[in-house]
PDB file of C-alpha atoms and ligand atoms in Angstrom:
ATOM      1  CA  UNK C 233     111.619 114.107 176.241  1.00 48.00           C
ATOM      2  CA  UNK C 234     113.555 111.096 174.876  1.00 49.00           C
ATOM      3  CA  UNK C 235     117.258 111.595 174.741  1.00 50.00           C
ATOM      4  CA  UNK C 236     118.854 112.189 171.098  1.00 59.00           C
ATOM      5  CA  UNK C 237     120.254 109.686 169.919  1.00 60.00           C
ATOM      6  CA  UNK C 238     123.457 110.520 168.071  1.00 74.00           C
ATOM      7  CA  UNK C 239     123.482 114.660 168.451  1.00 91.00           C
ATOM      8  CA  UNK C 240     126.933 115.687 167.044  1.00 96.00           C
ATOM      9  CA  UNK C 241     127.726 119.318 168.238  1.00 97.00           C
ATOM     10  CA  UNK C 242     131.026 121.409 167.208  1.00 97.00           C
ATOM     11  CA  UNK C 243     132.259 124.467 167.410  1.00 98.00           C
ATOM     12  CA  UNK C 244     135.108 125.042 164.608  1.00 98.00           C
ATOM     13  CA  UNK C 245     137.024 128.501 163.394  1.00 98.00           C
ATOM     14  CA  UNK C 246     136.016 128.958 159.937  1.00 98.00           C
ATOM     15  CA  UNK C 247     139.130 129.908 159.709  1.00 97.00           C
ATOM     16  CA  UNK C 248     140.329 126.977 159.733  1.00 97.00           C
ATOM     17  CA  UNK C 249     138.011 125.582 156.732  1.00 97.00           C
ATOM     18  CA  UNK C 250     140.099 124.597 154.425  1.00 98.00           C
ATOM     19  CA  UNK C 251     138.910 126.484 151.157  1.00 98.00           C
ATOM     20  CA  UNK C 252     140.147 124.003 148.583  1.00 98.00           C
ATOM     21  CA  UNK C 253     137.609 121.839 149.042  1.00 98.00           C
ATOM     22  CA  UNK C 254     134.895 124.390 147.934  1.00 98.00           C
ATOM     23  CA  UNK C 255     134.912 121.827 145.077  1.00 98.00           C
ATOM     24  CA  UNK C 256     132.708 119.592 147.888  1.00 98.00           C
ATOM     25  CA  UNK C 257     129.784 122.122 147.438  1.00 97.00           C
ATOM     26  CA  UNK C 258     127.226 121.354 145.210  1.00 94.00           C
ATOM     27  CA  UNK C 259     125.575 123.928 142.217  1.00 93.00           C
ATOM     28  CA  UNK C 260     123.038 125.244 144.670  1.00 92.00           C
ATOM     29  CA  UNK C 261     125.327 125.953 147.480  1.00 96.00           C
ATOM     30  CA  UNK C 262     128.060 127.543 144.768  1.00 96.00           C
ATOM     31  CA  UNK C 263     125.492 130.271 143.438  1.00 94.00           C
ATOM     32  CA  UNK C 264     124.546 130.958 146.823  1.00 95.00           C
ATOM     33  CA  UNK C 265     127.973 131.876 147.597  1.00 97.00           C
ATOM     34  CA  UNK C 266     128.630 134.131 144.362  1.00 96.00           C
ATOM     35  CA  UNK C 267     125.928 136.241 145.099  1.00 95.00           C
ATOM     36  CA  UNK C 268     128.220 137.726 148.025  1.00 96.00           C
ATOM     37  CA  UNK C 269     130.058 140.671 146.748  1.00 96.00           C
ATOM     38  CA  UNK C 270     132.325 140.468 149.340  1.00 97.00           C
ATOM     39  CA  UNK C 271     135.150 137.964 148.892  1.00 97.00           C
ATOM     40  CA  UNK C 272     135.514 138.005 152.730  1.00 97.00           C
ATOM     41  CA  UNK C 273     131.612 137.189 153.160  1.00 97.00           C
ATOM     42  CA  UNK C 274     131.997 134.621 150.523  1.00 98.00           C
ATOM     43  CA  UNK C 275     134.574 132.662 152.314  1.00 98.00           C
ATOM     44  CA  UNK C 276     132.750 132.855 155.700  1.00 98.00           C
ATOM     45  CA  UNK C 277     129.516 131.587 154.277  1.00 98.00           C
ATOM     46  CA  UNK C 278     131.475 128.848 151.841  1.00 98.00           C
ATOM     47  CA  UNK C 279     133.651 128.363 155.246  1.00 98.00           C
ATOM     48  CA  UNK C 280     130.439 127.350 157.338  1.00 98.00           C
ATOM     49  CA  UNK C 281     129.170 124.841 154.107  1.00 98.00           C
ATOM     50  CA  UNK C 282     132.169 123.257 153.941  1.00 98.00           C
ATOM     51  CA  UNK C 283     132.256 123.093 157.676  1.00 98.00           C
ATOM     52  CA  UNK C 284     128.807 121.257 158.510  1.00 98.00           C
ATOM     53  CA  UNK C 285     129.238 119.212 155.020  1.00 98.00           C
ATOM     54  CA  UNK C 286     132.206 117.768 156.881  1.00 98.00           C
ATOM     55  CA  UNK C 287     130.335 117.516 160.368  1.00 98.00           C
ATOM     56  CA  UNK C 288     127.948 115.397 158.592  1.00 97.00           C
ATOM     57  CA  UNK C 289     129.610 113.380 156.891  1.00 97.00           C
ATOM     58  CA  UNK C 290     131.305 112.436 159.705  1.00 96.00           C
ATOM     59  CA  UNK C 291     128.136 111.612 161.574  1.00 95.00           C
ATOM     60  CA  UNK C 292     126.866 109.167 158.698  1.00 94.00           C
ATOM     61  CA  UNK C 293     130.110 108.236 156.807  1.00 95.00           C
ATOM     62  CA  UNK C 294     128.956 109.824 153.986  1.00 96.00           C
ATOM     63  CA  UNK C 295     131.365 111.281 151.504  1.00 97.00           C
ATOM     64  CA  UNK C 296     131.387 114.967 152.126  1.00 97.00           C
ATOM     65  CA  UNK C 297     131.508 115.833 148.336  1.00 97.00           C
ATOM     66  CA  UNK C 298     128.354 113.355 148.317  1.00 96.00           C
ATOM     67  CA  UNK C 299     125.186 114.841 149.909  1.00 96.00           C
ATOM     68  CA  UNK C 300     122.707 116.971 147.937  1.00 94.00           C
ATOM     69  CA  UNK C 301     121.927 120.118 149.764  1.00 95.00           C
ATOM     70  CA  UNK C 302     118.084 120.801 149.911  1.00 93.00           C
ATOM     71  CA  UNK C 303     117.417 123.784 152.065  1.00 95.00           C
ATOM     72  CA  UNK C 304     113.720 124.631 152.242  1.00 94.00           C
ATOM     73  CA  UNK C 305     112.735 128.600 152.936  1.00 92.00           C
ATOM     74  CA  UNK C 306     109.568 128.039 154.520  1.00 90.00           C
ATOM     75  CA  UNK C 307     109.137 132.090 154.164  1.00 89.00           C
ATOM     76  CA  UNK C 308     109.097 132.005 150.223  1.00 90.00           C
ATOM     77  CA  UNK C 309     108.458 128.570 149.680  1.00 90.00           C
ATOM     78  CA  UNK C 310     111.663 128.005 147.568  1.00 87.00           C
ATOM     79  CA  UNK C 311     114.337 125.567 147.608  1.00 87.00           C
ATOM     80  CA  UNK C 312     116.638 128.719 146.381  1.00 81.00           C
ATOM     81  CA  UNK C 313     119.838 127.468 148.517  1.00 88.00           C
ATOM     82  CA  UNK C 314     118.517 129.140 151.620  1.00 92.00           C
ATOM     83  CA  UNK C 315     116.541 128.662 154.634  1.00 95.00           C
ATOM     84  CA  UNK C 316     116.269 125.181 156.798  1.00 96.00           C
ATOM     85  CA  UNK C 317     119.506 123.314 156.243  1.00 97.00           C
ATOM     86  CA  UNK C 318     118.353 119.937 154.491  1.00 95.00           C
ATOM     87  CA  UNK C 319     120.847 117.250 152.967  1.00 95.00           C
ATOM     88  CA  UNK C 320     119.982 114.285 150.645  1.00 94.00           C
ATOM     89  CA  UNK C 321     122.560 111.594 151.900  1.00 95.00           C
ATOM     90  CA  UNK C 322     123.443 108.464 149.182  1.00 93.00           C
ATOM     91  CA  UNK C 323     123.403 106.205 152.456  1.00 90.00           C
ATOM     92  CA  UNK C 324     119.736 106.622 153.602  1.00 86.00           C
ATOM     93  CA  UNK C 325     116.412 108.654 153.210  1.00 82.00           C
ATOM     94  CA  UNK C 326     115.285 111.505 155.368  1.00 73.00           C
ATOM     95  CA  UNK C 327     115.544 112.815 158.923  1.00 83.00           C
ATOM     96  CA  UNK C 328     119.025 114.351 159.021  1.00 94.00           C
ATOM     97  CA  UNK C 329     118.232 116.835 160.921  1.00 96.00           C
ATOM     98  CA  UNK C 330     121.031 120.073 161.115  1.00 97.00           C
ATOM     99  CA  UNK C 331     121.744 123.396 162.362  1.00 98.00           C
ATOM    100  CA  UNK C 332     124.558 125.655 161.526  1.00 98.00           C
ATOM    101  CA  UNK C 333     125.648 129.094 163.138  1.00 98.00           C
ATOM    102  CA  UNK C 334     128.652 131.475 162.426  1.00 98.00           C
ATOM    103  CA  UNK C 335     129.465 134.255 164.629  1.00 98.00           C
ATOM    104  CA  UNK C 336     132.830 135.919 163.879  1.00 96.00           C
ATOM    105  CA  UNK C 337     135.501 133.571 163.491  1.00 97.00           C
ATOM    106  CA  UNK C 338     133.855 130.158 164.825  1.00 98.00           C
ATOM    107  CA  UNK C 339     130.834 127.948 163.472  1.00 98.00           C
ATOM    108  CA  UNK C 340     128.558 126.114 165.460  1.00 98.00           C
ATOM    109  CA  UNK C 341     127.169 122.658 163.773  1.00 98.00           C
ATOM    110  CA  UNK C 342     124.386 120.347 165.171  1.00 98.00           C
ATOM    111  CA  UNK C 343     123.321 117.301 163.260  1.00 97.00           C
ATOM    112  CA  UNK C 344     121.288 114.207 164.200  1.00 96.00           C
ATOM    113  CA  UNK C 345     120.096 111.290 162.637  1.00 93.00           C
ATOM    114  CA  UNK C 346     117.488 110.611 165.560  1.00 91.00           C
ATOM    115  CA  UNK C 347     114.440 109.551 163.888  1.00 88.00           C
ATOM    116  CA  UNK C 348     112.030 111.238 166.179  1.00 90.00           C
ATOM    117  CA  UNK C 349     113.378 114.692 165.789  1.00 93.00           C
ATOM    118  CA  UNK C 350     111.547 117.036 163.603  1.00 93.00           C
ATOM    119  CA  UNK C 351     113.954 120.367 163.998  1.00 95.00           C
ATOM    120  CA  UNK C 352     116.912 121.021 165.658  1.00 97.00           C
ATOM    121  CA  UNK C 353     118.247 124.812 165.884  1.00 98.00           C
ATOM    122  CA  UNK C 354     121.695 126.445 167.170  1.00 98.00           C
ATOM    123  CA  UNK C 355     122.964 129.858 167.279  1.00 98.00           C
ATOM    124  CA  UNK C 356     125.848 131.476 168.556  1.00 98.00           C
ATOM    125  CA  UNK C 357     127.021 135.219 169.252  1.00 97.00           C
ATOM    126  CA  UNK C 358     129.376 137.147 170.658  1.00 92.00           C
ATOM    127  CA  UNK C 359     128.495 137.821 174.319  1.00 84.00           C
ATOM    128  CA  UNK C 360     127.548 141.553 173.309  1.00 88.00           C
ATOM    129  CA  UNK C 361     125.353 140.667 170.467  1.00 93.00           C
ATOM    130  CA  UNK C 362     122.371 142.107 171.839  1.00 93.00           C
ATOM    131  CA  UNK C 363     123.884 144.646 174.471  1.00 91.00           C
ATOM    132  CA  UNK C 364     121.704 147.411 172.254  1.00 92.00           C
ATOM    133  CA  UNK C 365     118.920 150.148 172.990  1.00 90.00           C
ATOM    134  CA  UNK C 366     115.817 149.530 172.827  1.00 95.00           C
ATOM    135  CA  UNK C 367     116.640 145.516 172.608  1.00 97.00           C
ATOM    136  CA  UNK C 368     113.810 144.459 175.275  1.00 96.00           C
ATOM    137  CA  UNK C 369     110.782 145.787 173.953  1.00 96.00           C
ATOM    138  CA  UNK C 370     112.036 145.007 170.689  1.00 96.00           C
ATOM    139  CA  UNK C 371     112.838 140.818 171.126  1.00 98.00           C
ATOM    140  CA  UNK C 372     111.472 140.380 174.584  1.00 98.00           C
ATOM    141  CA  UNK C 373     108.525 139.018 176.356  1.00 98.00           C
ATOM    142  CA  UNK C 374     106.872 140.288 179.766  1.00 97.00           C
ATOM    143  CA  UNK C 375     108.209 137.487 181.133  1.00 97.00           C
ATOM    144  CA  UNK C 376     111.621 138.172 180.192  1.00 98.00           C
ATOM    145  CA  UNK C 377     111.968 141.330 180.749  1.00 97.00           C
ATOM    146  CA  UNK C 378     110.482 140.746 184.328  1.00 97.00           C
ATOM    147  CA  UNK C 379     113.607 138.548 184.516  1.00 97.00           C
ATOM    148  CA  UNK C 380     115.951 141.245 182.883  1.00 97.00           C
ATOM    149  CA  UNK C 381     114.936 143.360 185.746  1.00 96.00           C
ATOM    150  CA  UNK C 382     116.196 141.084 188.054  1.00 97.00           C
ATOM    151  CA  UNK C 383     119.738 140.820 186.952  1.00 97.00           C
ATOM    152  CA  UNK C 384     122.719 143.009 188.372  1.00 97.00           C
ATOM    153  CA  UNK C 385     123.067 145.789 185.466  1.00 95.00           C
ATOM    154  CA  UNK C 386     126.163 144.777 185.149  1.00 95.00           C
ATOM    155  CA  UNK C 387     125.670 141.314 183.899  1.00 95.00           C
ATOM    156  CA  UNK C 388     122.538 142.570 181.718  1.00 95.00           C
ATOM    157  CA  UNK C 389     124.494 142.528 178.045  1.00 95.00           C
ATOM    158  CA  UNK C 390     125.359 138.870 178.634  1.00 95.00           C
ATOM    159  CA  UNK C 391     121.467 137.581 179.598  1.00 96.00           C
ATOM    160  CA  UNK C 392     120.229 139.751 176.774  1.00 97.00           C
ATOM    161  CA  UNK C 393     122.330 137.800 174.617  1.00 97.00           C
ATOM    162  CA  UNK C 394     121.623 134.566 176.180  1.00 97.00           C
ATOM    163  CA  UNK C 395     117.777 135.914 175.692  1.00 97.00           C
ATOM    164  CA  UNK C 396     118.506 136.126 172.214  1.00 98.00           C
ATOM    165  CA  UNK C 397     120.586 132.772 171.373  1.00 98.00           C
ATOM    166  CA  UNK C 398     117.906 131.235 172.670  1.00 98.00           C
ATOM    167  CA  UNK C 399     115.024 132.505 170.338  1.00 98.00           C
ATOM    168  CA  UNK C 400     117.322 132.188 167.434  1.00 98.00           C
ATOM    169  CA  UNK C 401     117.759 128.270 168.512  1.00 98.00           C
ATOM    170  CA  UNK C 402     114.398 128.003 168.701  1.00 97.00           C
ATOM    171  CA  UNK C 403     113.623 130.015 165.566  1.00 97.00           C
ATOM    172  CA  UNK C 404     115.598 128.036 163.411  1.00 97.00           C
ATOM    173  CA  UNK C 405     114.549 124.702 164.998  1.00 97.00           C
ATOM    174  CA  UNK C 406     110.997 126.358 164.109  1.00 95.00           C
ATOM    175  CA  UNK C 407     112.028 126.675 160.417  1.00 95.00           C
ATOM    176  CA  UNK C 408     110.616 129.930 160.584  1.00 94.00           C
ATOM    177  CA  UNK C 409     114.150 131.355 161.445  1.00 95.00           C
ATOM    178  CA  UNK C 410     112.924 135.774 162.427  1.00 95.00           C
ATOM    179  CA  UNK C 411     110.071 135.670 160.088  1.00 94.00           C
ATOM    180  CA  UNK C 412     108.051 135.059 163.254  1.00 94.00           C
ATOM    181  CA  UNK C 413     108.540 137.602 165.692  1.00 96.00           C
ATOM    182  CA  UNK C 414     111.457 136.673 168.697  1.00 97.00           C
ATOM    183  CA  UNK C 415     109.326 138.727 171.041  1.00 97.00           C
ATOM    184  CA  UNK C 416     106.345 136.203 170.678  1.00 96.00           C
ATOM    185  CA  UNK C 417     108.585 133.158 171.812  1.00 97.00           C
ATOM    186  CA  UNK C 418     109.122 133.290 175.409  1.00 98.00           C
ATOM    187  CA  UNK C 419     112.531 131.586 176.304  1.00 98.00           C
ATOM    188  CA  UNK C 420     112.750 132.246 179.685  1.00 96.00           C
ATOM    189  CA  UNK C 421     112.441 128.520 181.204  1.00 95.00           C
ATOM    190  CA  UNK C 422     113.629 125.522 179.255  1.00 94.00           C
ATOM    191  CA  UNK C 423     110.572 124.528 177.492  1.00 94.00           C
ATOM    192  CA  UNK C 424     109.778 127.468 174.732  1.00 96.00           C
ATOM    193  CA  UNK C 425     106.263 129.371 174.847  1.00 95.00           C
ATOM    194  CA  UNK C 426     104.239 131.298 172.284  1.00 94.00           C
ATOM    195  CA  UNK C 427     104.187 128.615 169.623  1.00 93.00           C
ATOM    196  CA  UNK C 428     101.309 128.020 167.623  1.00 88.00           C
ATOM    197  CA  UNK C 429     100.497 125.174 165.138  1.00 85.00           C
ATOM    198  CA  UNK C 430     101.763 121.463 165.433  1.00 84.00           C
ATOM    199  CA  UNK C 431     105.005 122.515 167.074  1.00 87.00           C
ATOM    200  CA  UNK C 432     103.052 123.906 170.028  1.00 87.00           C
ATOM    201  CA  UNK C 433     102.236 120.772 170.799  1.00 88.00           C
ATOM    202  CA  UNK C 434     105.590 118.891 170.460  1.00 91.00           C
ATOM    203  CA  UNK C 435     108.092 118.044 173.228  1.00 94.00           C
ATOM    204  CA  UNK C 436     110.659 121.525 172.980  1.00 95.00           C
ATOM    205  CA  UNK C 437     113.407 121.929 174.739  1.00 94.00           C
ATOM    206  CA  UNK C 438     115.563 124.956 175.061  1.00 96.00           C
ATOM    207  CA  UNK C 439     119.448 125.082 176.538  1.00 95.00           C
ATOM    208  CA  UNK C 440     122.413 127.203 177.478  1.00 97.00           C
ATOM    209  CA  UNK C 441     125.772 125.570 175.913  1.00 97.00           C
ATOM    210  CA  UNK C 442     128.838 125.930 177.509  1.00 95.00           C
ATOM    211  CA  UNK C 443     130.954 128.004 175.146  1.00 95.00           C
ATOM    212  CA  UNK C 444     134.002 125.870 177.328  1.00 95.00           C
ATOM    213  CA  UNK C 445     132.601 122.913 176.492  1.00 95.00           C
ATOM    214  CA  UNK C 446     132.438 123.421 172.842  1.00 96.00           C
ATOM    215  CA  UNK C 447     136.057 125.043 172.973  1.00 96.00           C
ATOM    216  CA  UNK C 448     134.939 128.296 172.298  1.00 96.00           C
ATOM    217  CA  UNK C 449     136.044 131.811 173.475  1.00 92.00           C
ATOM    218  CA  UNK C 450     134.184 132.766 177.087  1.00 87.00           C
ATOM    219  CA  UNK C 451     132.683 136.011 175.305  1.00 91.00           C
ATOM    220  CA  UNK C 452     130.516 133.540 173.228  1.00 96.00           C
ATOM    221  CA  UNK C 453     127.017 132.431 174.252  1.00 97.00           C
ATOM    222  CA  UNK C 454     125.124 129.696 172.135  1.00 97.00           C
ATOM    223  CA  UNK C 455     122.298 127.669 172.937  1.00 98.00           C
ATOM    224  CA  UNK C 456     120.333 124.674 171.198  1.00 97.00           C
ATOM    225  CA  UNK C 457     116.709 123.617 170.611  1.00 97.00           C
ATOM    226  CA  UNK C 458     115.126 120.903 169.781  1.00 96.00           C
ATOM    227  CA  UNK C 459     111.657 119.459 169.369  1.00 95.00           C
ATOM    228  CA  UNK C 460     109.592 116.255 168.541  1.00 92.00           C
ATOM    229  CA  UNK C 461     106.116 115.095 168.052  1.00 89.00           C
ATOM    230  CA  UNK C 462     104.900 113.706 171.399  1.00 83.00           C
ATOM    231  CA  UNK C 463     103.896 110.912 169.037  1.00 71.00           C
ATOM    232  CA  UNK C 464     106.750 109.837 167.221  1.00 57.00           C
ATOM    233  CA  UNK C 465     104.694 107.219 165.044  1.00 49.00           C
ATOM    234  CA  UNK C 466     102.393 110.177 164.049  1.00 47.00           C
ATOM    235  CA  UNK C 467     103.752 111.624 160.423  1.00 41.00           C
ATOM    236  CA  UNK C 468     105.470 114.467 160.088  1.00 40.00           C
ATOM    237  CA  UNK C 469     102.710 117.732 160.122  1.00 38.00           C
ATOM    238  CA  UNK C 470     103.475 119.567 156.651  1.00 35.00           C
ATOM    239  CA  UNK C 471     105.299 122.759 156.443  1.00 33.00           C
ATOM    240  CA  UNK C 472     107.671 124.399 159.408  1.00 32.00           C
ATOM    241  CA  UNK C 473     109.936 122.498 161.036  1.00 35.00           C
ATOM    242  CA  UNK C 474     109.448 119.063 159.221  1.00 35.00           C
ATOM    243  CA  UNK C 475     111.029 117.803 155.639  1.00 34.00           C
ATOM    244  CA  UNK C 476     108.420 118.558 153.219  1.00 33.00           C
ATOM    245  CA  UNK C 477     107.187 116.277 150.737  1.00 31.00           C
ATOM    246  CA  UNK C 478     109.268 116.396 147.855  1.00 28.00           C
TER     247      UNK C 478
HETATM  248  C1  COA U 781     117.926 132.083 160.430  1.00 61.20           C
HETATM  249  C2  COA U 781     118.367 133.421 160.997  1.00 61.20           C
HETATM  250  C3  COA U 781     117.655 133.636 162.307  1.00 61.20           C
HETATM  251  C4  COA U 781     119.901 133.299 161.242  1.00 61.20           C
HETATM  252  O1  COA U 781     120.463 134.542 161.374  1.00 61.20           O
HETATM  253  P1  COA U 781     121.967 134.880 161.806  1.00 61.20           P
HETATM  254  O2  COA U 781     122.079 134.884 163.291  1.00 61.20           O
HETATM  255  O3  COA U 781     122.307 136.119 161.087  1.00 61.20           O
HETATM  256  O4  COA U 781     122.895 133.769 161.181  1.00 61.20           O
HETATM  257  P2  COA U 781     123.457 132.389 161.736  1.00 61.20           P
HETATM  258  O5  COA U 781     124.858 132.310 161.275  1.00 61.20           O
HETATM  259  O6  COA U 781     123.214 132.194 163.182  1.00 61.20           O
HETATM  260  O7  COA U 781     122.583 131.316 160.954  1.00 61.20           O
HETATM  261  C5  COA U 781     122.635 131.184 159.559  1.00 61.20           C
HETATM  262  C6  COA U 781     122.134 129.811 159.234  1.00 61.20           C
HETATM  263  O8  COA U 781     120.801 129.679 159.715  1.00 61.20           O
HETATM  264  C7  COA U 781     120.178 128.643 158.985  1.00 61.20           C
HETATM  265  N1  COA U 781     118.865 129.088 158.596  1.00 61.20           N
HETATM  266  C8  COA U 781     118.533 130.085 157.752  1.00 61.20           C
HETATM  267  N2  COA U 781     117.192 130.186 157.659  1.00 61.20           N
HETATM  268  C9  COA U 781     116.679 129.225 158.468  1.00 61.20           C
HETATM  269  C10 COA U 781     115.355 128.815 158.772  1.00 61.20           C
HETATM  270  N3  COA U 781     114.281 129.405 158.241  1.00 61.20           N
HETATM  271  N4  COA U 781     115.201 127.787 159.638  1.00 61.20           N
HETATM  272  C11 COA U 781     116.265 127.168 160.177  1.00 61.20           C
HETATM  273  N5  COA U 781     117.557 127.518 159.922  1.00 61.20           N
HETATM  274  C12 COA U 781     117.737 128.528 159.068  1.00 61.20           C
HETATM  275  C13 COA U 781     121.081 128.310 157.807  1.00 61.20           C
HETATM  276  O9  COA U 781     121.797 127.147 158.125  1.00 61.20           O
HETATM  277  C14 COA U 781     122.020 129.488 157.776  1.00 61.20           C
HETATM  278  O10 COA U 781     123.270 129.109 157.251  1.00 61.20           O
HETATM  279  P3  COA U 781     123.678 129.469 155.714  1.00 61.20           P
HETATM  280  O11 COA U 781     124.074 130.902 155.743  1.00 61.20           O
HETATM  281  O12 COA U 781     124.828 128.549 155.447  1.00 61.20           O
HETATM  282  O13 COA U 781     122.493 129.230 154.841  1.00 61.20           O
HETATM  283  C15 COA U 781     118.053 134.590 160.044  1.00 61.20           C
HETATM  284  O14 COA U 781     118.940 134.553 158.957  1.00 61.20           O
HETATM  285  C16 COA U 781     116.640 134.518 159.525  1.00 61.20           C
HETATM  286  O15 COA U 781     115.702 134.761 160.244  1.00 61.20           O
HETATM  287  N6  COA U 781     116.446 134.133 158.278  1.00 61.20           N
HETATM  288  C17 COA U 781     115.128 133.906 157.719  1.00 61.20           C
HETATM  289  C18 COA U 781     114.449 135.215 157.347  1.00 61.20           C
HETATM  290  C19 COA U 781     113.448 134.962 156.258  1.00 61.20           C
HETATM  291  O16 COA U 781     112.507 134.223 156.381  1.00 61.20           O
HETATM  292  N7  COA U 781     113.720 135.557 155.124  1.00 61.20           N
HETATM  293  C20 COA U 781     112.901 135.343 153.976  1.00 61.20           C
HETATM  294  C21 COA U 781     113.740 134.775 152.884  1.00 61.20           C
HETATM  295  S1  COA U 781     112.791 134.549 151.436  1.00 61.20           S
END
């Protein structure tokens, strides 16, 4: 797979989001954030916006305040403010390409302007996430749980995790996000299995981030995908994981 070119990746506290500049947000992204009743929810989810708005902008030199967000549900077919993070930018068309992930007090943003990348995904959790009953035959493949078996019990909360990071990268790089079953991708190796359209045949790649690397608490685990068309002259195949036609 060709390197990316240009793949900014942060972790930030969303604490640290400084709330005055909800003002940055656009319409879209403001109703989105009054539908939470919770004033704490709010401010994590406006938090996160303002967070990869800023990532972004650094990337391209955009004005934060200045990119239209376009997120795409591929599930209900709306551009409702939810789904596959999409942003117009004033300084150029198409393929930013972003993730974003919040897990208790920290965010994790991807974004990349590489023009043969048709979806990126990140997610992070705390290192317990999926330390839960019932969790293999739930989100698991054969494969995987033939590796779960393998590890020391006491270390099995943290691979489960790292299991699950892993899907969810690859989920949201997808576009599909867990309207397609996590037990049908297999994420045991670091090219993804179980995918079926166009994206089966793209160049995937699935990996562990250091949660040191990225300044993050050791009880995190995150993890980032990414594919491409193995062509990357060939246009974009309509629907998951590519920009559709506006
Ligand atoms: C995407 C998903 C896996 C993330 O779940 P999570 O671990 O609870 O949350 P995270 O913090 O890691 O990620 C949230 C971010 O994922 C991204 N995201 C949401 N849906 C996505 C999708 N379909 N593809 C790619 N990324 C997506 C967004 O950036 C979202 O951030 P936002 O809250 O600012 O909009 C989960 O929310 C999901 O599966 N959503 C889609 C379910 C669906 O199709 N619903 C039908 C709606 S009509």
């Amino acid at each position: 797979m060709t390197p990316l070119q240009g793949l900014s990746l942060a972790a930030v506290r969303l604490s640290d989001a400084d709330l005055g500049l909800t003002h940055i947000l656009d319409e879209a992204e403001l109703a989105r954030a009054a539908t939470f009743r919770s004033p704490a929810l709010r401010d994590t989810f406006t938090a996160g916006r303002i967070a990869l708005r800023l990532h972004i902008s650094a990337l391209t030199g955009d004005s934060p305040g200045s990119l239209t967000a376009d997120y795409f549900c591929p599930t209900c077919g709306n551009r409702a403010g939810h789904g596959i993070p999409q942003y117009r930018l004033p300084s150029r068309t198409g393929h930013l390409r972003a993730s974003l992930s919040r897990s208790a007090n920290w965010c994790l943003l991807a974004a990349s302007l590489d023009e043969g990348l048709a979806g990126i995904g990140v997610d992070l959790e705390d290192g317990s996430a999926a330390d839960f009953d019932g969790f293999p035959s739930l989100a698991l493949t054969a494969t995987e749980r033939g590796q779960l078996q393998e590890v020391p019990p006491a270390l099995k909360a943290k691979f489960q995790t790292r299991l699950w990071v892993r899907k969810e990268a690859v989920l949201k790089a997808l576009g599909t996000g867990l309207a397609k079953a996590p037990s049908a991708v297999d994420v045991s190796g670091p090219i993804p299995a179980g995918l079926s359209g166009p994206p089966a045949a793209a160049l995937w790649k699935v990996e562990d981030l250091s949660p040191a690397a990225l300044g993050l608490p050791g009880g995190f685990a995150a993890a980032i995908a990414t594919w491409q068309p193995r062509d990357v002259r060939a246009s974009w195949p309509d629907g998951i994981g590519s920009l559709p036609p506006r």
